[in-house]
Coordinates of C-alpha atoms and ligand atoms in Angstrom, one line a residue:
M1 CA -102.1 -8.5 -19.1
S2 CA -102.4 -8.6 -15.4
A3 CA -105.4 -9.4 -13.6
A4 CA -104.8 -6.2 -11.6
Y5 CA -105.1 -4.3 -15.0
H6 CA -108.2 -6.2 -15.8
L7 CA -110.0 -5.0 -12.7
L8 CA -109.0 -1.5 -13.3
A9 CA -109.9 -1.5 -16.7
E10 CA -113.4 -3.1 -15.9
R11 CA -113.9 -0.4 -13.4
L12 CA -113.0 2.7 -15.7
N13 CA -114.9 1.0 -18.4
A14 CA -118.1 0.6 -16.1
R15 CA -117.9 4.6 -15.9
G16 CA -118.0 4.9 -19.4
M17 CA -114.1 5.7 -19.6
D18 CA -112.2 5.0 -22.9
I19 CA -109.2 3.3 -21.3
D20 CA -107.5 2.9 -24.9
A21 CA -107.6 6.8 -25.2
V22 CA -106.1 7.1 -22.0
A23 CA -103.4 4.5 -22.6
K24 CA -102.7 6.6 -25.7
A25 CA -102.2 10.1 -24.2
L26 CA -99.8 8.3 -21.8
R27 CA -97.8 6.7 -24.6
A28 CA -97.5 10.5 -25.9
Q29 CA -96.2 11.9 -22.5
V30 CA -92.5 13.5 -23.0
V31 CA -90.4 14.5 -20.1
E32 CA -87.3 16.2 -20.2
T33 CA -84.6 15.2 -18.1
P34 CA -81.7 18.0 -16.8
S35 CA -77.9 17.3 -17.9
W36 CA -77.0 18.7 -14.1
A37 CA -78.9 16.1 -12.3
Y38 CA -76.5 13.3 -13.4
G39 CA -73.3 15.2 -12.3
N40 CA -72.3 15.5 -8.6
S41 CA -74.3 18.4 -6.2
G42 CA -75.1 19.2 -2.8
T43 CA -75.7 21.9 -0.6
R44 CA -73.8 25.2 0.3
F45 CA -72.5 22.6 3.2
A46 CA -71.2 19.8 1.3
V47 CA -71.0 18.1 -2.1
F48 CA -70.9 14.2 -1.6
A49 CA -69.3 12.4 -4.7
Q50 CA -70.8 9.5 -6.1
P51 CA -69.3 6.7 -7.9
G52 CA -69.8 6.5 -11.7
V53 CA -70.7 10.1 -12.2
P54 CA -70.4 11.6 -15.9
R55 CA -67.3 13.2 -16.5
D56 CA -68.5 15.0 -19.2
P57 CA -71.6 16.1 -21.1
F58 CA -71.1 13.2 -23.6
E59 CA -71.4 10.7 -20.5
K60 CA -74.3 12.8 -19.0
L61 CA -76.4 11.6 -22.2
E62 CA -75.4 8.4 -21.8
D63 CA -77.2 8.4 -18.2
A64 CA -79.9 10.2 -19.6
A65 CA -80.3 7.6 -22.3
E66 CA -80.4 5.0 -19.4
V67 CA -83.4 6.7 -18.0
H68 CA -85.3 6.9 -21.4
R69 CA -84.5 3.3 -21.9
H70 CA -86.5 2.1 -19.0
T71 CA -89.3 4.7 -19.2
E72 CA -89.5 5.4 -23.0
I73 CA -91.1 8.7 -22.1
A74 CA -87.8 10.7 -21.4
P75 CA -86.1 11.0 -24.7
S76 CA -84.8 14.5 -24.2
V77 CA -81.9 16.4 -22.1
A78 CA -81.8 19.7 -21.2
L79 CA -78.5 21.6 -21.0
H80 CA -76.9 24.2 -18.9
I81 CA -73.9 26.5 -20.2
P82 CA -71.3 26.9 -19.4
W83 CA -71.7 23.3 -17.3
D84 CA -72.3 21.6 -20.7
R85 CA -70.2 23.7 -22.9
V86 CA -68.4 21.6 -25.5
D87 CA -65.8 22.4 -28.3
D88 CA -68.3 20.5 -30.9
F89 CA -72.0 20.8 -30.3
A90 CA -72.8 19.0 -33.5
A91 CA -70.7 16.1 -32.0
L92 CA -72.8 16.4 -28.9
R93 CA -75.9 16.1 -30.9
E94 CA -75.1 13.1 -32.9
H95 CA -74.1 11.2 -30.0
A96 CA -77.7 12.0 -28.3
E97 CA -79.1 10.8 -31.5
E98 CA -76.8 7.6 -31.6
L99 CA -78.1 7.0 -28.0
G100 CA -81.7 7.8 -28.9
V101 CA -82.2 11.1 -27.1
R102 CA -82.2 14.5 -28.3
L103 CA -80.9 17.9 -26.9
G104 CA -83.5 20.0 -25.2
A105 CA -83.5 23.2 -23.6
I106 CA -80.4 25.3 -23.0
N107 CA -80.1 27.2 -19.9
P108 CA -77.9 30.0 -19.7
N109 CA -76.1 30.2 -16.3
L110 CA -76.1 33.8 -15.1
F111 CA -75.3 33.4 -11.7
Q112 CA -71.4 31.9 -11.3
E113 CA -69.1 34.1 -12.5
P114 CA -67.4 36.2 -10.2
E115 CA -68.4 39.5 -12.3
Y116 CA -72.2 38.5 -11.4
K117 CA -72.0 39.5 -8.0
L118 CA -74.4 42.3 -8.1
G119 CA -76.6 40.9 -11.0
S120 CA -76.2 39.8 -14.6
L121 CA -78.9 41.5 -16.6
C122 CA -79.9 43.9 -14.0
H123 CA -76.5 44.5 -12.9
P124 CA -75.7 48.3 -12.3
R125 CA -73.0 48.3 -14.7
E126 CA -73.5 48.3 -18.3
A127 CA -70.3 46.2 -19.2
M128 CA -71.6 43.5 -17.0
R129 CA -75.1 43.7 -18.3
R130 CA -73.5 43.7 -22.0
Q131 CA -71.8 40.4 -20.9
A132 CA -74.6 38.7 -19.7
V133 CA -76.7 39.4 -22.8
A134 CA -73.7 38.3 -24.7
H135 CA -73.7 34.8 -22.8
V136 CA -77.2 34.5 -23.6
G137 CA -76.4 35.3 -27.1
E138 CA -74.0 32.3 -27.3
C139 CA -76.8 30.0 -25.7
I140 CA -79.0 31.0 -28.5
E141 CA -76.2 30.1 -31.1
I142 CA -75.5 26.8 -29.1
A143 CA -79.5 26.0 -29.3
T144 CA -79.1 26.6 -33.2
E145 CA -76.5 24.2 -33.3
T146 CA -78.1 21.5 -31.3
G147 CA -81.6 22.0 -32.8
S148 CA -83.2 23.2 -29.4
D149 CA -86.4 25.3 -29.3
V150 CA -86.2 26.9 -26.0
I151 CA -83.9 29.1 -24.0
S152 CA -84.8 28.7 -20.5
L153 CA -83.9 31.5 -18.5
W154 CA -83.6 31.5 -14.6
L155 CA -81.9 34.7 -13.2
A156 CA -80.4 34.8 -10.0
D157 CA -80.4 38.6 -9.9
G158 CA -81.7 40.7 -6.9
T159 CA -80.6 42.6 -3.9
N160 CA -79.6 41.7 -0.4
Y161 CA -80.3 44.9 1.4
A162 CA -83.1 47.6 1.3
G163 CA -81.5 50.6 -0.3
Q164 CA -78.8 48.5 -2.2
D165 CA -80.2 49.4 -5.5
S166 CA -83.4 51.0 -7.0
F167 CA -86.2 48.6 -7.8
A168 CA -87.5 50.5 -10.9
V169 CA -84.2 51.2 -12.1
R170 CA -83.2 47.5 -12.0
R171 CA -86.5 46.4 -13.7
A172 CA -85.7 48.9 -16.6
R173 CA -82.3 47.2 -17.2
L174 CA -84.3 43.9 -17.0
L175 CA -86.6 44.9 -19.7
E176 CA -84.0 46.3 -21.7
S177 CA -81.7 43.3 -21.5
L178 CA -84.5 41.0 -22.2
S179 CA -85.8 42.8 -25.2
E180 CA -82.2 42.6 -26.7
I181 CA -82.5 38.9 -26.0
V182 CA -85.7 38.2 -27.7
K183 CA -84.5 40.5 -30.5
A184 CA -81.6 37.7 -31.1
L185 CA -84.0 35.0 -31.2
P186 CA -84.6 33.0 -34.3
E187 CA -88.1 32.0 -35.5
S188 CA -87.8 28.7 -34.0
I189 CA -86.5 29.3 -30.5
E190 CA -88.8 30.7 -27.7
L191 CA -87.7 32.1 -24.4
F192 CA -88.9 30.8 -20.9
I193 CA -88.5 33.2 -17.9
E194 CA -88.2 31.3 -14.8
Y195 CA -89.4 32.8 -11.1
K196 CA -88.2 32.3 -7.8
P197 CA -89.0 34.3 -4.7
Y198 CA -85.2 34.1 -2.8
E199 CA -81.9 32.7 -2.9
P200 CA -79.1 33.6 -3.7
T201 CA -80.7 37.1 -2.7
F202 CA -82.5 37.5 0.5
Y203 CA -84.2 40.8 0.3
A204 CA -85.6 41.1 -3.2
T205 CA -85.3 38.8 -6.5
D206 CA -85.7 40.7 -9.8
I207 CA -88.0 38.1 -10.9
A208 CA -89.8 36.9 -7.9
D209 CA -92.8 35.6 -8.8
W210 CA -95.2 34.2 -11.8
G211 CA -96.9 37.8 -11.9
S212 CA -93.3 39.4 -12.5
A213 CA -92.4 36.7 -15.0
F214 CA -95.8 37.1 -17.0
L215 CA -95.6 40.8 -17.2
L216 CA -92.3 40.9 -18.5
C217 CA -93.7 38.2 -21.0
Q218 CA -96.4 40.5 -22.1
E219 CA -93.9 43.3 -22.7
L220 CA -91.8 40.9 -24.6
G221 CA -94.3 39.2 -27.0
P222 CA -95.5 35.9 -27.7
R223 CA -92.2 34.4 -27.9
A224 CA -91.8 34.8 -24.6
K225 CA -93.6 32.4 -22.0
V226 CA -93.4 31.5 -17.9
L227 CA -91.6 28.5 -16.5
V228 CA -93.0 27.2 -13.4
D229 CA -90.5 25.8 -11.2
L230 CA -92.6 23.5 -8.4
G231 CA -89.9 24.9 -5.5
H232 CA -89.9 28.2 -6.4
H233 CA -93.1 29.8 -4.4
P234 CA -93.7 30.7 -0.6
H235 CA -95.2 28.0 1.2
G236 CA -99.1 28.0 0.9
V237 CA -99.2 29.3 -2.7
N238 CA -101.6 27.4 -4.8
V239 CA -99.2 26.5 -7.5
E240 CA -102.3 24.6 -9.5
Q241 CA -104.1 27.9 -9.7
I242 CA -100.9 29.7 -11.2
V243 CA -100.9 26.7 -13.7
S244 CA -104.5 27.1 -14.6
L245 CA -104.2 31.0 -15.0
L246 CA -100.9 30.9 -17.2
A247 CA -102.4 28.1 -19.6
G248 CA -105.4 30.1 -19.9
Q249 CA -103.5 33.2 -20.9
N250 CA -101.1 31.1 -23.4
R251 CA -98.1 31.7 -21.5
L252 CA -97.3 28.6 -19.6
G253 CA -94.2 27.6 -21.2
G254 CA -93.4 24.5 -19.3
F255 CA -92.2 23.3 -15.9
H256 CA -89.3 22.6 -13.7
F257 CA -90.6 19.8 -11.6
N258 CA -89.5 18.6 -8.5
D259 CA -90.8 18.7 -4.9
R260 CA -89.8 20.4 -1.5
K261 CA -90.6 20.2 1.8
Y262 CA -88.9 23.6 3.0
G263 CA -87.0 25.6 0.4
D264 CA -85.9 25.1 -3.1
D265 CA -85.0 21.5 -2.1
D266 CA -85.2 19.9 -5.4
V267 CA -86.4 16.7 -4.3
I268 CA -88.1 13.7 -6.5
A269 CA -91.3 15.2 -7.9
G270 CA -94.2 13.9 -6.0
A271 CA -92.3 12.7 -3.3
V272 CA -93.5 15.1 -0.6
D273 CA -96.8 16.2 -2.1
P274 CA -98.0 13.7 -4.4
F275 CA -101.6 15.4 -4.3
Q276 CA -100.2 18.7 -5.3
L277 CA -98.7 17.0 -8.4
F278 CA -101.8 15.2 -9.3
L279 CA -103.9 18.6 -9.0
I280 CA -101.5 20.3 -11.4
F281 CA -101.9 17.3 -14.0
H282 CA -105.6 17.9 -13.3
E283 CA -105.1 21.5 -14.4
L284 CA -103.2 20.6 -17.5
V285 CA -105.8 18.0 -18.8
A286 CA -108.7 20.6 -18.1
C287 CA -107.0 22.9 -20.2
S288 CA -105.8 20.6 -22.8
A289 CA -102.1 21.8 -22.3
F290 CA -100.9 18.4 -23.7
D291 CA -102.1 19.5 -27.1
R292 CA -100.6 23.1 -26.6
G293 CA -96.7 22.1 -26.7
V294 CA -96.3 22.6 -22.9
R295 CA -92.9 21.4 -21.9
F296 CA -92.1 19.5 -19.1
T297 CA -88.9 19.3 -17.5
I298 CA -87.4 17.9 -14.5
D299 CA -85.1 20.2 -12.3
Q300 CA -83.9 18.3 -9.0
S301 CA -80.5 17.7 -7.5
H302 CA -79.9 14.3 -6.0
N303 CA -77.4 15.0 -3.4
V304 CA -77.8 11.7 -1.2
E305 CA -79.7 9.3 -3.6
P306 CA -78.4 7.5 -6.6
K307 CA -78.8 10.0 -9.4
I308 CA -80.2 7.6 -12.3
E309 CA -82.6 5.9 -10.2
A310 CA -83.9 8.7 -8.7
M311 CA -84.4 10.3 -12.2
I312 CA -86.3 7.2 -13.1
Q313 CA -88.4 7.2 -10.1
T314 CA -89.3 11.0 -10.7
V315 CA -90.4 9.9 -14.5
E316 CA -92.4 7.4 -12.9
N317 CA -94.0 9.6 -10.5
L318 CA -95.0 12.0 -13.6
Q319 CA -96.6 9.3 -15.4
D320 CA -98.7 8.2 -12.5
A321 CA -99.7 11.8 -11.7
Y322 CA -100.7 12.2 -15.4
A323 CA -102.5 8.9 -15.6
K324 CA -104.4 9.9 -12.5
A325 CA -105.4 12.8 -14.0
L326 CA -106.5 11.2 -17.1
I327 CA -109.3 8.9 -15.3
I328 CA -110.8 11.6 -13.3
D329 CA -114.6 11.3 -14.3
R330 CA -115.0 14.8 -15.6
S331 CA -118.3 14.6 -16.5
E332 CA -119.3 13.7 -12.8
L333 CA -116.9 16.7 -11.9
E334 CA -118.6 19.0 -14.5
R335 CA -121.8 17.9 -13.0
A336 CA -121.1 18.7 -9.3
Q337 CA -119.4 22.0 -10.2
A338 CA -122.7 23.2 -12.0
E339 CA -124.8 21.9 -9.2
G340 CA -122.9 23.3 -6.5
D341 CA -122.3 20.1 -5.4
V342 CA -119.3 20.8 -3.2
L343 CA -118.1 17.6 -1.9
A344 CA -119.0 15.7 -5.0
G345 CA -116.6 17.4 -6.9
H346 CA -114.2 17.3 -4.5
R347 CA -114.7 13.3 -4.3
A348 CA -114.4 12.9 -8.4
L349 CA -110.8 14.3 -7.7
V350 CA -109.9 12.2 -4.7
D351 CA -111.4 9.3 -6.2
A352 CA -109.0 9.4 -9.1
F353 CA -106.3 10.3 -7.0
R354 CA -106.7 7.2 -4.8
T355 CA -106.8 4.8 -8.0
D356 CA -104.0 2.6 -8.1
V357 CA -103.0 3.4 -11.9
R358 CA -99.8 1.1 -11.6
P359 CA -101.1 -1.6 -13.9
L360 CA -102.3 0.7 -16.6
T361 CA -98.4 2.5 -16.6
A362 CA -96.9 -0.9 -16.7
K363 CA -98.7 -1.8 -19.6
V364 CA -98.3 1.5 -21.4
R365 CA -94.6 1.2 -20.7
R366 CA -94.7 -2.4 -21.9
E367 CA -96.4 -1.3 -25.3
L368 CA -93.7 1.3 -25.7
G369 CA -90.9 -1.4 -25.0
A370 CA -89.8 0.2 -21.8
S371 CA -89.4 -1.6 -18.6
E372 CA -92.5 -2.6 -16.5
D373 CA -90.9 -1.9 -13.4
P374 CA -88.3 0.7 -14.6
V375 CA -86.4 1.1 -11.2
A376 CA -86.2 -2.9 -10.6
A377 CA -84.8 -3.3 -14.2
F378 CA -82.4 -0.4 -13.4
R379 CA -81.1 -1.9 -10.4
A380 CA -81.1 -5.2 -11.9
S381 CA -79.2 -4.1 -15.0
G382 CA -75.8 -3.6 -13.6
Y383 CA -75.6 -0.3 -15.4
A384 CA -74.6 1.5 -12.0
R385 CA -71.8 -0.7 -11.2
R386 CA -70.3 -1.0 -14.7
T387 CA -70.3 2.9 -14.8
A388 CA -68.6 2.8 -11.4
E389 CA -65.9 0.7 -12.6
A390 CA -65.7 2.3 -16.1
R391 CA -65.5 6.1 -15.3
I392 CA -62.4 6.3 -13.4
G393 CA -59.8 9.0 -13.5
G394 CA -60.5 12.4 -15.0
K395 CA -62.8 15.2 -13.1
A396 CA -66.5 14.0 -12.2
A397 CA -69.0 16.8 -13.5
S398 CA -70.2 19.1 -10.7
W399 CA -71.9 22.3 -10.4
T400 CA -69.1 23.5 -8.3
Ligands
RM4_1 C1 -82.0 27.4 -9.8 C2 -83.2 27.3 -10.8 C3 -82.9 26.8 -12.3 C4 -81.7 26.0 -12.4 C5 -80.6 26.2 -11.5 C6 -79.4 25.3 -11.5 O1 -82.5 27.5 -8.6 O2 -84.0 26.4 -10.3 O3 -83.6 26.7 -13.0 O4 -81.1 26.0 -13.5 O5 -81.1 26.4 -9.9
MN2 MN1 -85.6 25.5 -11.9
MN3 MN1 -84.5 26.0 -8.4

């Protein structure tokens, strides 16, 4: 065990903290990675293809398994349909199992068909709404075959100009479409509803914020929950407070982790604002979200950085944020809050945030059979070179 770990353990033990319990919680952390992050992606200006990018969902799973191999806390992979449509989902599931991973949330794609120009579930024409509902129905069937327990829905619907359509009528169409979807869900599958304030539409988005998503969930019943994507808020919004509120109402389905400086940038979680990430994990620990099945998915697109390395770094950042949240001196925090000791409460958080938990997370990874330094181990493994050499020919996976 490293000297740095002993120092950290000593410090935490002196505060009466059970470091073994912290390590146990960290070993149980589970993060889902998105299949679409392993394919080529870009901006509306350009897609920069990378060498060795998977050519089909089977190869995407191989890259996801590599992330899991080095971290041992990323055992499941979210799929996006039709990007990940295959003829035989049982075979895909088997391939995942052979690689030591499993298939996670199924994400319907209601934004790329030319028919969806004016929307999908809210489209003015009934035939288009039917087509969109049918696509989600196909995703439910896929979820049944893949053993997935979540349909994770992000809706691109909205309008570009005032007067283009009626808010109220679009809302009524949305509720009708979603009610049909919920009715089609088997017992074992939940529906997550993701919100986003703008993009691809610019005037109004049909599910723009957590309140809109929450309201829909209330109308749709207990199987519908809200998904919080960290890049989907206007600037200055207190995301950790939204997390606390939704968790308190038992409507926090899960996350799409990423980070951003300006818009929906989808860069590595914790790369821009690690303090916000830490505060979100603090709220989750405070309301025992980890015992309540909240799902932790990454939703990122790595356009210029190497994709697998970026994903491994992300998983590490999420582990780091969780570790820091777990070592908060909660009795001191409660004391300070009860006594109105403003800055002592703040200091309790900042003290944990400033603590270097890397010796602890490295130990946890060692115990799990993962790599102590996952990015370095991945770099040294030669995997990137091998796949770049092997994956020649065919068409690289891409969202375009
Ligand atoms: C959206 C949203 C969805 C994701 C797509 C690719 O902005 O975040 O969750 O599936 O991008
Ligand atoms: Mn998302
Ligand atoms: Mn997004």
